[in-house]
Amino acid sequence: MARLAFASASSPPLTSARTLRRHFSVFAAADPKPPEMPRPHHPSLEVIGDRFLPALKDSLAKPYDAFPLVGFNRHVETIYAAFYRSVPFVRLRRECLRTKDNGSVALDWVAGDDGDLPPESPILILLPGLTGGSQDSYVRHMLLRARSKKWRCVVFNSRGCGDSPVTTPQFYSASFLGDIGEVIAHVGARFPRANLYAAGWSLGGNILVNYLGQESHNCTLSAAVSLCNPFDLVIADEDFHKGFNNVYDKALSRSLRRIFSKHSLLFEDIGGGFNIPMAANAETVRDFDEGLTRVSFGFKTVDEYYSKSSSSKAIKHVRIPLLCIQAANDPIAPDRGIPRDDIKANPNCMLIVTPRGGHLGWVAGEGAPNGAPWTDPVVMEFLQHVESCVTINGERMLEDVHQIQV
């Protein structure tokens, strides 16, 4: 006999219409027919979690074929994508949002959407990686893909990134969730009839998953996607200082120094435990985090910052559909840092691991070698599936399966 168990009186209240739309009654037959098995994915892909597998069967049934001469080596693919992937032209309109602590972030909307799209069009919020912004090629391709499906898109440029203004002596971190919370609330208030979604790459993915775990049942997003997320920042930091990875470490620290130098006067005579010379002259990301980041956000050591900011610990608390896409050979987001057990234990989550792809690469599929990464159509198939789940009175109803035991 099937059994239904629903949230108890001690469960968090359903405080918003968007949250309310994800909870509904499920009736099970006394003698149900066995469910039809989903079409299997191609063996070149590792897939954990089959809840959304039917929606992605077209993409995942095909083999992952890395582009020859590029995809054979993770470093070649990572560097090729960073320097040679096309950067599509997208006309953007910037909105600067002042946060509660008097900081600022920049939201880049696709220009013309207000006139071209109805107010109930689904909205995709994009979170670029460390030092990234709306100028990055992988962000631009995702903008075009989503916009072609009639989705409204906005890029969340963190403080100092994408030429976002910095108005206080604080940037952002892997675990600071104040800004993303305010951005989502702001976007939702502007378009109260639209369903909200988010996708984040690398550090943006880590921040996004941490946010999903923090908000848990109260999250107002309808679904999310995490791509090349480092997940375990302690493991990622260990690998960052090995062999060729030092090249990425130096490149990212150079970008951090560049952002800092534009706003260094805000940190003049700041005192406290800050080591401004170390941050200003950082040769590694760890140096920058030691001199500035960990102090800004109240961590005693860099290792404590990395440990407590790792989104691997948030997976078990995620209560909305979440798709995680990783590359097994990612040099910056190590495969061994993926929280496979927690993803498997949470039926709201699905993991796809490609055999190759590097970091922010995925030079494969129809767009290879210079077009959109392999992940873009998979991401949109997933998001469109969630958006298309419609039930009584046209309300979106995709339940949190943690509230249902059959």
PDB file of N, CA and C in Angstrom, residues 64 66-74 76-77 329 355-358 363:
ATOM      1  N   TYR A  64      29.088  11.871 -25.860  1.00  0.00           N
ATOM      2  CA  TYR A  64      29.796  13.138 -25.724  1.00  0.00           C
ATOM      3  C   TYR A  64      31.060  13.055 -26.569  1.00  0.00           C
ATOM      4  N   ALA A  66      34.103  15.086 -27.776  1.00  0.00           N
ATOM      5  CA  ALA A  66      34.925  16.290 -27.693  1.00  0.00           C
ATOM      6  C   ALA A  66      35.489  16.620 -29.070  1.00  0.00           C
ATOM      7  N   PHE A  67      35.611  17.896 -29.357  1.00  0.00           N
ATOM      8  CA  PHE A  67      36.098  18.325 -30.671  1.00  0.00           C
ATOM      9  C   PHE A  67      37.573  17.935 -30.824  1.00  0.00           C
ATOM     10  N   PRO A  68      37.927  17.283 -31.927  1.00  0.00           N
ATOM     11  CA  PRO A  68      39.326  16.872 -32.131  1.00  0.00           C
ATOM     12  C   PRO A  68      40.286  18.068 -32.108  1.00  0.00           C
ATOM     13  N   LEU A  69      41.479  17.830 -31.693  1.00  0.00           N
ATOM     14  CA  LEU A  69      42.561  18.819 -31.619  1.00  0.00           C
ATOM     15  C   LEU A  69      42.358  19.836 -30.499  1.00  0.00           C
ATOM     16  N   VAL A  70      41.203  19.807 -29.846  1.00  0.00           N
ATOM     17  CA  VAL A  70      40.936  20.720 -28.731  1.00  0.00           C
ATOM     18  C   VAL A  70      40.603  19.927 -27.471  1.00  0.00           C
ATOM     19  N   GLY A  71      39.668  18.994 -27.610  1.00  0.00           N
ATOM     20  CA  GLY A  71      39.167  18.286 -26.447  1.00  0.00           C
ATOM     21  C   GLY A  71      40.033  17.161 -25.941  1.00  0.00           C
ATOM     22  N   PHE A  72      41.176  16.917 -26.558  1.00  0.00           N
ATOM     23  CA  PHE A  72      42.021  15.796 -26.133  1.00  0.00           C
ATOM     24  C   PHE A  72      42.740  16.089 -24.829  1.00  0.00           C
ATOM     25  N   ASN A  73      42.862  17.380 -24.465  1.00  0.00           N
ATOM     26  CA  ASN A  73      43.613  17.767 -23.279  1.00  0.00           C
ATOM     27  C   ASN A  73      42.821  18.832 -22.515  1.00  0.00           C
ATOM     28  N   ARG A  74      42.686  18.659 -21.214  1.00  0.00           N
ATOM     29  CA  ARG A  74      41.845  19.563 -20.427  1.00  0.00           C
ATOM     30  C   ARG A  74      42.362  21.001 -20.415  1.00  0.00           C
ATOM     31  N   VAL A  76      44.281  22.439 -22.846  1.00  0.00           N
ATOM     32  CA  VAL A  76      44.075  22.982 -24.189  1.00  0.00           C
ATOM     33  C   VAL A  76      42.628  23.423 -24.358  1.00  0.00           C
ATOM     34  N   GLU A  77      41.688  22.591 -23.900  1.00  0.00           N
ATOM     35  CA  GLU A  77      40.271  22.918 -24.061  1.00  0.00           C
ATOM     36  C   GLU A  77      39.881  24.136 -23.231  1.00  0.00           C
ATOM     37  N   ASN A 329      37.364  15.965 -16.178  1.00  0.00           N
ATOM     38  CA  ASN A 329      38.766  16.395 -16.260  1.00  0.00           C
ATOM     39  C   ASN A 329      38.936  17.887 -15.984  1.00  0.00           C
ATOM     40  N   PRO A 355      32.920  13.242 -19.817  1.00  0.00           N
ATOM     41  CA  PRO A 355      34.282  12.706 -19.679  1.00  0.00           C
ATOM     42  C   PRO A 355      35.352  13.758 -19.928  1.00  0.00           C
ATOM     43  N   ARG A 356      35.027  14.745 -20.739  1.00  0.00           N
ATOM     44  CA  ARG A 356      35.951  15.844 -21.021  1.00  0.00           C
ATOM     45  C   ARG A 356      35.192  17.156 -20.941  1.00  0.00           C
ATOM     46  N   GLY A 357      35.900  18.266 -21.127  1.00  0.00           N
ATOM     47  CA  GLY A 357      35.251  19.562 -21.053  1.00  0.00           C
ATOM     48  C   GLY A 357      36.121  20.652 -20.462  1.00  0.00           C
ATOM     49  N   GLY A 358      37.138  20.230 -19.668  1.00  0.00           N
ATOM     50  CA  GLY A 358      37.981  21.238 -19.041  1.00  0.00           C
ATOM     51  C   GLY A 358      37.162  22.115 -18.112  1.00  0.00           C
ATOM     52  N   VAL A 363      33.956  22.069 -25.349  1.00  0.00           N
ATOM     53  CA  VAL A 363      34.048  22.305 -26.793  1.00  0.00           C
ATOM     54  C   VAL A 363      33.604  21.017 -27.489  1.00  0.00           C
TER      55      VAL A 363
END
